[in-house]
PDB file of C-alpha atoms and ligand atoms in Angstrom:
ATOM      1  CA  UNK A   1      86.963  94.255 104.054  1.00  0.00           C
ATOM      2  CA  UNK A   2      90.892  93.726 104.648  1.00  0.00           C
ATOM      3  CA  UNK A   3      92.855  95.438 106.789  1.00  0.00           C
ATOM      4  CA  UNK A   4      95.041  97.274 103.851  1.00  0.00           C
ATOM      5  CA  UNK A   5      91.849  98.212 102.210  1.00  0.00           C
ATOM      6  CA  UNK A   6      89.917  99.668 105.613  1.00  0.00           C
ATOM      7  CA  UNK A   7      93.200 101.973 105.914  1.00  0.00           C
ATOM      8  CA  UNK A   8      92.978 103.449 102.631  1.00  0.00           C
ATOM      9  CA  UNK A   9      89.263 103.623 102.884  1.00  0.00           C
ATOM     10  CA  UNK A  10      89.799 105.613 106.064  1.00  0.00           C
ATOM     11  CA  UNK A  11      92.541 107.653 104.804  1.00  0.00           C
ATOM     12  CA  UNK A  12      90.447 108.840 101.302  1.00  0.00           C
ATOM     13  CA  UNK A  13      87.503 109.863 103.937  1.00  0.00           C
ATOM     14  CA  UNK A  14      90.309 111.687 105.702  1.00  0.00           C
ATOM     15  CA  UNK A  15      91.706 113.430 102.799  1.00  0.00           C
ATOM     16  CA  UNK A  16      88.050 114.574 101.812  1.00  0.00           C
ATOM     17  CA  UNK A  17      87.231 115.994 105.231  1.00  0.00           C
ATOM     18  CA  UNK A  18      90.246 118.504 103.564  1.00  0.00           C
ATOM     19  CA  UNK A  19      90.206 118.947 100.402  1.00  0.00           C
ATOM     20  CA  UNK A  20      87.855 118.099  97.662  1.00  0.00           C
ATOM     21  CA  UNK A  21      90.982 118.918  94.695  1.00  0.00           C
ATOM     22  CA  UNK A  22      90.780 116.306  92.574  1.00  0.00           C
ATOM     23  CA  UNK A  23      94.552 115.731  90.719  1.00  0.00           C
ATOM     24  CA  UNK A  24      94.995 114.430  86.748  1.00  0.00           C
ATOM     25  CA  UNK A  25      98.564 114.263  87.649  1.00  0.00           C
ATOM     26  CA  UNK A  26     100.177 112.345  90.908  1.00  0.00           C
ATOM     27  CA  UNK A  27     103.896 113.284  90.772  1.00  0.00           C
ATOM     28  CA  UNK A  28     106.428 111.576  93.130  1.00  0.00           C
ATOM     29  CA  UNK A  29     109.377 114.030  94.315  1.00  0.00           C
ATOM     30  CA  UNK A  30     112.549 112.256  94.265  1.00  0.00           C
ATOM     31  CA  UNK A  31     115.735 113.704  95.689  1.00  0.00           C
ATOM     32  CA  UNK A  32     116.574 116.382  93.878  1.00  0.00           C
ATOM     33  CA  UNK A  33     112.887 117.459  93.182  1.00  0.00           C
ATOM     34  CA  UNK A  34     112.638 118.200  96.794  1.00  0.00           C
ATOM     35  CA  UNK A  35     111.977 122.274  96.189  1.00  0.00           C
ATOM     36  CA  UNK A  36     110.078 121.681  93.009  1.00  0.00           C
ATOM     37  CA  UNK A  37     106.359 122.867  94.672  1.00  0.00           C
ATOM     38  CA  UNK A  38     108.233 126.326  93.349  1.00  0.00           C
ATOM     39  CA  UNK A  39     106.956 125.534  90.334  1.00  0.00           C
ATOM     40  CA  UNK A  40     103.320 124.830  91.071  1.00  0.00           C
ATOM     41  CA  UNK A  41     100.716 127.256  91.704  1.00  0.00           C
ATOM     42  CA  UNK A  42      99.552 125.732  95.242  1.00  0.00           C
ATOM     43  CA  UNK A  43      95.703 125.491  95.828  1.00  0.00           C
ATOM     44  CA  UNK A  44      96.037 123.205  99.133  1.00  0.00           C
ATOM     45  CA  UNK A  45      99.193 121.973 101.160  1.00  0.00           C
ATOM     46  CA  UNK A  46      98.596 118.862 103.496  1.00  0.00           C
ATOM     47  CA  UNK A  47     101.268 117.030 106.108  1.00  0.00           C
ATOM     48  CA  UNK A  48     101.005 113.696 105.984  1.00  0.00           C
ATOM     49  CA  UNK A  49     101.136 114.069 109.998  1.00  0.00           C
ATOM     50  CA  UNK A  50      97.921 115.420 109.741  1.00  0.00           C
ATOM     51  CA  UNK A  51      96.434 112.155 108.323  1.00  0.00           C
ATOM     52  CA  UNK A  52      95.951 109.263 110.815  1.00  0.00           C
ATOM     53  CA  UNK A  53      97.816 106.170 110.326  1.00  0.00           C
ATOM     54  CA  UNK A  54      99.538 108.380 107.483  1.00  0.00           C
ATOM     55  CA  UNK A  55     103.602 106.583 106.829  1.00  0.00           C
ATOM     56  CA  UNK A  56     105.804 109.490 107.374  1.00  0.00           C
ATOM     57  CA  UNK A  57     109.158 109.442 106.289  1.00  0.00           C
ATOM     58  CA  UNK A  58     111.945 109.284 108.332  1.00  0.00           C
ATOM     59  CA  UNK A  59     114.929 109.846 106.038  1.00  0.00           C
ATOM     60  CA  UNK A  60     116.752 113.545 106.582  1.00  0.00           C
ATOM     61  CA  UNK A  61     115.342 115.514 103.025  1.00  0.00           C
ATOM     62  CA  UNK A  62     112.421 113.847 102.698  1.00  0.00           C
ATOM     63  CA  UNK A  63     109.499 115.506 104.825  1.00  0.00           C
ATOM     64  CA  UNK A  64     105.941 114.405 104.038  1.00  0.00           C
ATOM     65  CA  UNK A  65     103.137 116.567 102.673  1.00  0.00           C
ATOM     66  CA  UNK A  66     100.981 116.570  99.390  1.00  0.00           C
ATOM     67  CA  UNK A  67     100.844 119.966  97.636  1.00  0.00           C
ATOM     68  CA  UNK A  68      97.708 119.822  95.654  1.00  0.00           C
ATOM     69  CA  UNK A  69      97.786 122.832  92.771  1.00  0.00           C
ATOM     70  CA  UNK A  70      98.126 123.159  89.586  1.00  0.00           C
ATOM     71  CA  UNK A  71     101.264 123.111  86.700  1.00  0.00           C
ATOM     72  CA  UNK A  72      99.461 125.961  84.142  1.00  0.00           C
ATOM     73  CA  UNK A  73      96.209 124.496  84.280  1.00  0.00           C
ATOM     74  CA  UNK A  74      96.568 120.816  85.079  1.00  0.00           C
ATOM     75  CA  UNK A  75      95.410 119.709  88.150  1.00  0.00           C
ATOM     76  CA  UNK A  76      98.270 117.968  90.075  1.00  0.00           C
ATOM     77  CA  UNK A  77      98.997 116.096  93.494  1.00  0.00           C
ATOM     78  CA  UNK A  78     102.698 116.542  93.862  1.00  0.00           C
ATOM     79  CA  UNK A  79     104.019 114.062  97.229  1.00  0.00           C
ATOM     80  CA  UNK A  80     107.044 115.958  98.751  1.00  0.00           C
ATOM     81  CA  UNK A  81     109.024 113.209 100.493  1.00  0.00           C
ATOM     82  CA  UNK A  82     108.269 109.205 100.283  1.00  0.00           C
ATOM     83  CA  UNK A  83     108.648 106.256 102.714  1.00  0.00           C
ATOM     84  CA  UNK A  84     110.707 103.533 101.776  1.00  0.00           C
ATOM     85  CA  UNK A  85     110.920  99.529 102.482  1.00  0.00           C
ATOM     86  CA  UNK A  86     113.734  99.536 104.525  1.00  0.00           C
ATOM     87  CA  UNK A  87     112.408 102.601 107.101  1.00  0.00           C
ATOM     88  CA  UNK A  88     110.530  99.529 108.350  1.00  0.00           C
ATOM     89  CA  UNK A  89     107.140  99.969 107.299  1.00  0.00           C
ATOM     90  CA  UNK A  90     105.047  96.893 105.422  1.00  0.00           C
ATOM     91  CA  UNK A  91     104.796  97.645 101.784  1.00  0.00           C
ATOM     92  CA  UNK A  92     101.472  98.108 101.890  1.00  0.00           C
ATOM     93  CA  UNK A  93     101.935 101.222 103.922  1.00  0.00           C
ATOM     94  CA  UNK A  94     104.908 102.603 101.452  1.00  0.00           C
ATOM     95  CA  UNK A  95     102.342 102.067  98.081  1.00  0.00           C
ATOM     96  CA  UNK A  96      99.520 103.573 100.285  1.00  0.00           C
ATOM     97  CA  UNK A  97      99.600 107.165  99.092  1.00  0.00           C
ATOM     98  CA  UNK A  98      99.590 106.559  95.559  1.00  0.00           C
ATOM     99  CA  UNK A  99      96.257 104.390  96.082  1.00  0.00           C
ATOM    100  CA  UNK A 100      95.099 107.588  98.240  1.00  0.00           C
ATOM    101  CA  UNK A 101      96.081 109.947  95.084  1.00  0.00           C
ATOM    102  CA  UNK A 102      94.440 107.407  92.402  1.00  0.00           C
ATOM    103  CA  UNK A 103      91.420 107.478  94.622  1.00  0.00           C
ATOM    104  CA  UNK A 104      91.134 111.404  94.556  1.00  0.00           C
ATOM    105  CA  UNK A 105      91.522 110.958  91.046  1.00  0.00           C
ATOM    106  CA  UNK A 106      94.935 111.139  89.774  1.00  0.00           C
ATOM    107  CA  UNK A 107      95.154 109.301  86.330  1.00  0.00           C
ATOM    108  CA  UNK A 108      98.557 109.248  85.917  1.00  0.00           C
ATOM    109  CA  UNK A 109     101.279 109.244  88.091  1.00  0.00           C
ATOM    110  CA  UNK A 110     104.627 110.420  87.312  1.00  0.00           C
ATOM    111  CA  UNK A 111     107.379 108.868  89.238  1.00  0.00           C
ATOM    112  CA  UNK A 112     111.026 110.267  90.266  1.00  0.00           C
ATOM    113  CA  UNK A 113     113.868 109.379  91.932  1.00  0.00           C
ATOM    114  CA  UNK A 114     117.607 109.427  92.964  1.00  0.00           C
ATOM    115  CA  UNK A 115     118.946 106.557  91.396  1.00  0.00           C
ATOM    116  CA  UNK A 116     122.612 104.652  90.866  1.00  0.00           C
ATOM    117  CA  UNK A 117     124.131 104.713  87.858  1.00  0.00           C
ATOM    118  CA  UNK A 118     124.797 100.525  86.618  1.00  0.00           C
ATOM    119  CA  UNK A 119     124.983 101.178  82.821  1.00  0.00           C
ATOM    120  CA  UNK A 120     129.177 102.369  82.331  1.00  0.00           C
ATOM    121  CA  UNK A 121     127.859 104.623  79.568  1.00  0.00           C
ATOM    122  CA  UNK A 122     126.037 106.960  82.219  1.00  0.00           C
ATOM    123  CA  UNK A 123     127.430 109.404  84.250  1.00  0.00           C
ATOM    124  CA  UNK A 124     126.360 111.428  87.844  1.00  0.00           C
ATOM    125  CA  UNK A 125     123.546 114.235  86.692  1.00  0.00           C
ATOM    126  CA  UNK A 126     122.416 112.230  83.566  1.00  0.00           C
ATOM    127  CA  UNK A 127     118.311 112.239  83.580  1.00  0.00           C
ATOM    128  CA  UNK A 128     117.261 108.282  82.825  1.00  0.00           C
ATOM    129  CA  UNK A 129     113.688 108.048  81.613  1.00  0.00           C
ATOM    130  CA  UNK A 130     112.474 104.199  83.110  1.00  0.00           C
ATOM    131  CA  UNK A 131     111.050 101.990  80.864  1.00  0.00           C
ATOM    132  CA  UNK A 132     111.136  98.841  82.590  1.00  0.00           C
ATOM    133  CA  UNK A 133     112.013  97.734  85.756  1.00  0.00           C
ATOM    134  CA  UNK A 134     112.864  94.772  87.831  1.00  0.00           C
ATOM    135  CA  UNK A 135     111.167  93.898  90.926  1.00  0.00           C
ATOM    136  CA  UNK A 136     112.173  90.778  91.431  1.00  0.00           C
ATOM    137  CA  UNK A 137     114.516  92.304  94.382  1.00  0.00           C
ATOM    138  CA  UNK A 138     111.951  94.401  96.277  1.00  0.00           C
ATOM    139  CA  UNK A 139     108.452  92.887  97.669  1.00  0.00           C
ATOM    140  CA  UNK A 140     105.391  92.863  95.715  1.00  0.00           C
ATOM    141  CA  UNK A 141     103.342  95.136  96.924  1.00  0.00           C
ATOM    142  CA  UNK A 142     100.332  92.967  95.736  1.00  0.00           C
ATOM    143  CA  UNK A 143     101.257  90.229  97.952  1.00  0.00           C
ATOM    144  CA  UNK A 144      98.153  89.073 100.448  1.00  0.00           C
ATOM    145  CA  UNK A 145      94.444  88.914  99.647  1.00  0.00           C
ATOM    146  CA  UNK A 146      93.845  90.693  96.310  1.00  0.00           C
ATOM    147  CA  UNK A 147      91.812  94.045  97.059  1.00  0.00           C
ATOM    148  CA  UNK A 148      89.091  93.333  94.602  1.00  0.00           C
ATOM    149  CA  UNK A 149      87.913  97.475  94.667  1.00  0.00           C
ATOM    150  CA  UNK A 150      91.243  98.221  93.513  1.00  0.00           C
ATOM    151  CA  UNK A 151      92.360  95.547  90.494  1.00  0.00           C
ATOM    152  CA  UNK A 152      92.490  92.082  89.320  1.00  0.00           C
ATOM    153  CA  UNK A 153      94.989  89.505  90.836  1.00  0.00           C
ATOM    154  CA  UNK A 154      96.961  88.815  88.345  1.00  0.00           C
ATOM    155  CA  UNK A 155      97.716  92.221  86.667  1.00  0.00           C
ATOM    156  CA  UNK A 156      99.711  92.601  83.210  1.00  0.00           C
ATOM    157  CA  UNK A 157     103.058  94.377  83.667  1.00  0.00           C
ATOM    158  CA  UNK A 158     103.688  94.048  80.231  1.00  0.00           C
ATOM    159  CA  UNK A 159     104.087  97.745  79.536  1.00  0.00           C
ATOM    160  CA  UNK A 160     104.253  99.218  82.911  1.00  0.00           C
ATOM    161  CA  UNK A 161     105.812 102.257  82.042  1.00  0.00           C
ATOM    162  CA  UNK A 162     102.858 103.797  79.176  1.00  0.00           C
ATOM    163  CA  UNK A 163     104.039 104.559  75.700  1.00  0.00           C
ATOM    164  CA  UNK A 164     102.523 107.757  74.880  1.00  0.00           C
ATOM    165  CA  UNK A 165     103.841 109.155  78.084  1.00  0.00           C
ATOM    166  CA  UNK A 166     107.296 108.047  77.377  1.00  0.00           C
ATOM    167  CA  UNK A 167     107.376 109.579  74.159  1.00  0.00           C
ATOM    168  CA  UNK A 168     105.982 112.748  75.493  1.00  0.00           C
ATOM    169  CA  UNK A 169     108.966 112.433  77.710  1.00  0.00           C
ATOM    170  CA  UNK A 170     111.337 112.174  75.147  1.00  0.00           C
ATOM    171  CA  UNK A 171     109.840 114.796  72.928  1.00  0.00           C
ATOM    172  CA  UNK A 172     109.510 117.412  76.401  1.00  0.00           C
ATOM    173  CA  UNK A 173     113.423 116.351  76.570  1.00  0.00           C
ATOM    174  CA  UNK A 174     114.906 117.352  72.850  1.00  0.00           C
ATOM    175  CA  UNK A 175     112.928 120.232  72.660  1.00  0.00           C
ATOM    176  CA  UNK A 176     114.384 121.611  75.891  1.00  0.00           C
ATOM    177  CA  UNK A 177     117.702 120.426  75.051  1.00  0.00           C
ATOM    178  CA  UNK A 178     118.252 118.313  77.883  1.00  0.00           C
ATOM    179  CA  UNK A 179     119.727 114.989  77.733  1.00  0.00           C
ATOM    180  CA  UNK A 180     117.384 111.834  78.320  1.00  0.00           C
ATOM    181  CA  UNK A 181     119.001 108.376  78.998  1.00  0.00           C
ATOM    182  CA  UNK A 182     116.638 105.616  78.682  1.00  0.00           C
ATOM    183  CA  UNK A 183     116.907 102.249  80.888  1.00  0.00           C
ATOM    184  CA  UNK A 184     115.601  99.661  82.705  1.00  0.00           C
ATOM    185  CA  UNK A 185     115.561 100.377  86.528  1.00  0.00           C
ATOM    186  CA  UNK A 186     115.881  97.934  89.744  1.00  0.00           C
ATOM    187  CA  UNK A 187     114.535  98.329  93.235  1.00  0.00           C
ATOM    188  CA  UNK A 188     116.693  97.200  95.830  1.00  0.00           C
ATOM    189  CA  UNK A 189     115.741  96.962  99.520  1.00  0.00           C
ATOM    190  CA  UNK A 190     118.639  99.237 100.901  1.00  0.00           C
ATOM    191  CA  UNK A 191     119.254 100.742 102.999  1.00  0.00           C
ATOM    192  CA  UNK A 192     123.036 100.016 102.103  1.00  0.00           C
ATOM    193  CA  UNK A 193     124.087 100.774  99.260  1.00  0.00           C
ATOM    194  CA  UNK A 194     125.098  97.741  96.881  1.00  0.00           C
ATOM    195  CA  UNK A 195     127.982  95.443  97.159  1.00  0.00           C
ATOM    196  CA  UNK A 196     130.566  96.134  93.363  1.00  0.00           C
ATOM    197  CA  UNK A 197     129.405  91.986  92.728  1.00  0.00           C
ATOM    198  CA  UNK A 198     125.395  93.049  93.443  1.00  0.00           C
ATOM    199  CA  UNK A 199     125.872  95.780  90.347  1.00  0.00           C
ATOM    200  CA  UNK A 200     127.883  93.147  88.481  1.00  0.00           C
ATOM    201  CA  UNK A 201     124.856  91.032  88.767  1.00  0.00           C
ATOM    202  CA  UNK A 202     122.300  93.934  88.031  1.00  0.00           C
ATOM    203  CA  UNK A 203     124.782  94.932  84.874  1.00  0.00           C
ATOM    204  CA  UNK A 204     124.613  91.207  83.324  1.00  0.00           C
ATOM    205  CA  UNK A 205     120.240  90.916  84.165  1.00  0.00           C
ATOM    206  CA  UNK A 206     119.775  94.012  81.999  1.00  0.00           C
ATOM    207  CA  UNK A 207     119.613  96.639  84.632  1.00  0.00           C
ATOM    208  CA  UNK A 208     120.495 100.340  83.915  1.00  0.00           C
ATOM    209  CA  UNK A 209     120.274 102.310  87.181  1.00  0.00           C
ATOM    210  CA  UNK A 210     119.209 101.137  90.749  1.00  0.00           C
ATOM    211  CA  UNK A 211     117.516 102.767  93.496  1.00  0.00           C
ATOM    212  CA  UNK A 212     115.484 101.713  96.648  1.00  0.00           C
ATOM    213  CA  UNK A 213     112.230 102.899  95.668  1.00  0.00           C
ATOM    214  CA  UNK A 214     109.732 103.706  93.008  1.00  0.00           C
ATOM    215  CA  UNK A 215     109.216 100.425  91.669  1.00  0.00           C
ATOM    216  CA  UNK A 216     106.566  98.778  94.481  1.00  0.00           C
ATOM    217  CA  UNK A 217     104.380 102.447  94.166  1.00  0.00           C
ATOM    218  CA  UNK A 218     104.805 101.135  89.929  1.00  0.00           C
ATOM    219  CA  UNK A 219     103.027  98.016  90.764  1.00  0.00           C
ATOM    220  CA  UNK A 220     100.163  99.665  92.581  1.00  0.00           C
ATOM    221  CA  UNK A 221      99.659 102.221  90.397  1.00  0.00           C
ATOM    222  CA  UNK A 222      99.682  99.598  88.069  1.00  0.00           C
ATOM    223  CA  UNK A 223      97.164  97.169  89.177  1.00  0.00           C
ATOM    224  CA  UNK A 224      94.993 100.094  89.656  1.00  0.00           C
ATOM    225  CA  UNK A 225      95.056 101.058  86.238  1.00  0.00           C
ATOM    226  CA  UNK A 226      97.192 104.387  86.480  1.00  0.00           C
ATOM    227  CA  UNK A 227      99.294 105.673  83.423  1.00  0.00           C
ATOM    228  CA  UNK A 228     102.356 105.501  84.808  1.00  0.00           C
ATOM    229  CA  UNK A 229     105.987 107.108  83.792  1.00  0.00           C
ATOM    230  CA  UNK A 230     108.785 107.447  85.534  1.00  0.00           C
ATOM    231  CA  UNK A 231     112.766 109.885  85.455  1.00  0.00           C
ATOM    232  CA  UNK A 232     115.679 108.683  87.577  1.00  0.00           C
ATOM    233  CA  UNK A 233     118.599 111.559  88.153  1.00  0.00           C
ATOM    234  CA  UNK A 234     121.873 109.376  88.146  1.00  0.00           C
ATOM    235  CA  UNK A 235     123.203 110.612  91.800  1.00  0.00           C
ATOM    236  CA  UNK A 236     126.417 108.488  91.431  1.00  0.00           C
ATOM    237  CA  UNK A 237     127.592 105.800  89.662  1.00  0.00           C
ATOM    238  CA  UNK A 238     127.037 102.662  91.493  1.00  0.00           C
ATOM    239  CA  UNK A 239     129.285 100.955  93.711  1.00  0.00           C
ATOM    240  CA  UNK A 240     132.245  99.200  92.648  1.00  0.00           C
ATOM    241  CA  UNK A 241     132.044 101.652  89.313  1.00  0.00           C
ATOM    242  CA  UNK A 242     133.753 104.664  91.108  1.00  0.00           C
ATOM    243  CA  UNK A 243     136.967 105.014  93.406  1.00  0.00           C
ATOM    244  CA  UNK A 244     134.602 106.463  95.575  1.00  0.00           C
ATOM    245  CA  UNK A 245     133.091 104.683  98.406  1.00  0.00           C
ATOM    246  CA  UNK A 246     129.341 106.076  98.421  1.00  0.00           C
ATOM    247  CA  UNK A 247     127.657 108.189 100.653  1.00  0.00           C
ATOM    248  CA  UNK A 248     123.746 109.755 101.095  1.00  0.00           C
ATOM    249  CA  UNK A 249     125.233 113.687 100.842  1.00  0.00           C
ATOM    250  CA  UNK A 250     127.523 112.523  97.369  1.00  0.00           C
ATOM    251  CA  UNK A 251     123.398 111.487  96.626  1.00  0.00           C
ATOM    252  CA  UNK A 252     121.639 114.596  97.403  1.00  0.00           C
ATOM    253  CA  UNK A 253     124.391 117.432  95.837  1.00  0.00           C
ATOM    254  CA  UNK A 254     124.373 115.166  92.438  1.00  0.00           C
ATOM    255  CA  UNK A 255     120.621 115.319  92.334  1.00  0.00           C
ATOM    256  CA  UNK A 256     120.385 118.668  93.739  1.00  0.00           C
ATOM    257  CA  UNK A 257     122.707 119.932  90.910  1.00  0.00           C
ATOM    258  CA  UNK A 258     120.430 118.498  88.224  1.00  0.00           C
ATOM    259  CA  UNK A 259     117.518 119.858  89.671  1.00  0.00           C
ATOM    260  CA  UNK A 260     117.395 122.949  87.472  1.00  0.00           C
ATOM    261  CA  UNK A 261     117.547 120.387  84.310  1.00  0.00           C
ATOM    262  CA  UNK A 262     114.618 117.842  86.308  1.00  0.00           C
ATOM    263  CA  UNK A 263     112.305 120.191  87.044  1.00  0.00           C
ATOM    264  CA  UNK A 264     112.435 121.582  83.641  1.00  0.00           C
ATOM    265  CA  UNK A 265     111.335 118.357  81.839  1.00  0.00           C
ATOM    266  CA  UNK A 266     109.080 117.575  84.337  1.00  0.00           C
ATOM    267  CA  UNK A 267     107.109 120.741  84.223  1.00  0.00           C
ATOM    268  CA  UNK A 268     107.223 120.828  80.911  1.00  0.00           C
ATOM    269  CA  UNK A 269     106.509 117.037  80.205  1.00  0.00           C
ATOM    270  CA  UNK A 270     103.178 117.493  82.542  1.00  0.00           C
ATOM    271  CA  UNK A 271     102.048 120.137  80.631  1.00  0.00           C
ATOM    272  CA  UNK A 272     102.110 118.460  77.980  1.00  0.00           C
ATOM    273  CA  UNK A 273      99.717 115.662  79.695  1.00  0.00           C
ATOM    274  CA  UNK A 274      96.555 117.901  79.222  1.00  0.00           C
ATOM    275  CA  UNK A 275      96.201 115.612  75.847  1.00  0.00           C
ATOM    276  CA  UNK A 276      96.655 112.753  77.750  1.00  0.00           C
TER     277      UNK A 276
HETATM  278  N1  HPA B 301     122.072 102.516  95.003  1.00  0.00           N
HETATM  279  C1  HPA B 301     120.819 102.442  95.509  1.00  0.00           C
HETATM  280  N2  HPA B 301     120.056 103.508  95.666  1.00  0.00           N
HETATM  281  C2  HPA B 301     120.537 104.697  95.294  1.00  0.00           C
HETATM  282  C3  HPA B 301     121.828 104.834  94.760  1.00  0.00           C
HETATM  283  C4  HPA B 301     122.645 103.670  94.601  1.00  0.00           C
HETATM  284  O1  HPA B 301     123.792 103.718  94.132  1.00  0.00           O
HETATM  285  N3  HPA B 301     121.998 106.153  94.489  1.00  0.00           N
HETATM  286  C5  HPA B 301     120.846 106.795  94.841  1.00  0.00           C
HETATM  287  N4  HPA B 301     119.967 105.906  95.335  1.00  0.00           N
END
């Protein structure tokens, strides 16, 4: 057994000493989500310090626990804070929870994020559902021996980002009357921000918002069979778009004054999952 695979192994035994909730619904808190546990009736809260070996986040905003509970009756793991490439830690360590939560049982996993702005149409507090992305910047997270228990080697990314879930997502969005840009988004290592010619290049390849995150935990889920979907909130637009030079606070208000809109669509979008 590899190394990768023995620390998830031991981490699902860890989790289960805990807890034995088993989630439908993994959902990723983004900035701007940060309070959104509000919204879910909480069975069981769990730091990730209390897990050994557990990747703990070291970026101001984003402290670590799961909040296991339930969005009217759907079972969900929500992760309050994520750890990122550039922190330092080996990708395998950043995908690691959302094995942990597909292990427990999660079957779909609903990813958000703080996210640049590349397409000129958008603008800061826009809501971007993903339906692609490019990870051609970022490390595969699938890179070393394949970990047969989990998937095959060569997994499809054909449709990463489900169908049925994305039109959920877009029905959940007109009915509430909130405004849903679609796009393709790219994972960049960070931690600085982009260079005005890096966006240039990420405008011309197709790209419609960029972030540093979101797209490796895609992958896993991926390869692991998850139904995946995914919301960016536009924080800013990116650099070189702006006079503006950019900055983590300008981030966190933008996304923290969407937040009413986010959390909105995404409670509403998960329960609309029960079908699902
Ligand atoms: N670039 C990369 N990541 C980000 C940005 C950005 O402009 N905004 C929020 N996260």
């Amino acid at each position: 057994m590899g190394e990768v695979y023995k620390k998830l192994m031991r981490c699902h035994e860890n989790v289960r000493k805990k807890t034995d909730f088993v989630p439908k619904v993994a959902i990723v808190l983004g900035s701007g989500l940060g309070d959104y546990a509000e919204d879910v009736r909480v069975a069981y809260e769990l730091s990730y310090s209390e897990l050994e070996n557990f990747p703990i986040s070291t970026v101001p905003g984003h402290a670590g626990k799961f909040i296991f509970g339930f969005v009217d009756d759907i079972p969900v793991a929500c992760m309050k804070g994520r750890v990122h490439y550039y922190e330092g830690y080996p990708v395998s360590d950043v995908v690691l929870p959302i094995r942990l939560l597909k292990l427990m049982g999660a079957e779909i996993l609903f990813l958000t994020n703080a996210a640049g702005g590349v397409n000129t149409s958008f603008h800061a507090g826009d809501l971007m559902m993903i339906k692609d992305h490019i990870s051609a910047f970022a490390p595969n997270p699938l890179i070393g021996p394949n970990i047969e228990e989990l998937g095959v080697r060569f997994p499809d990314m054909s449709s990463v980002y489900d169908r049925e879930l994305q039109k959920l997502l877009v029905r959940t969005a007109k009915e509430n009357h909130i405004y849903l840009q679609e796009g393709v988004y790219a994972q960049m290592t960070g931690p600085s921000y982009e260079s005005p010619a890096e966006i240039r290049m990420l405008r011309s390849l197709g790209c419609d918002a960029v972030g540093m995150s979101t797209v490796v935990e895609a992958i896993a889920a991926r390869h692991m069979g998850m139904k995946i979907c995914g919301v960016s909130c536009i924080s800013n637009l990116a650099a070189g778009m702006s006079a503006n030079p950019l900055s983590h606070r300008e981030v966190q208000e933008a996304a923290d004054m969407a937040a009413p809109n986010f959390k909105k669509l995404v409670t509403e979008a998960v329960k609309g999952m029960a079908e699902i």
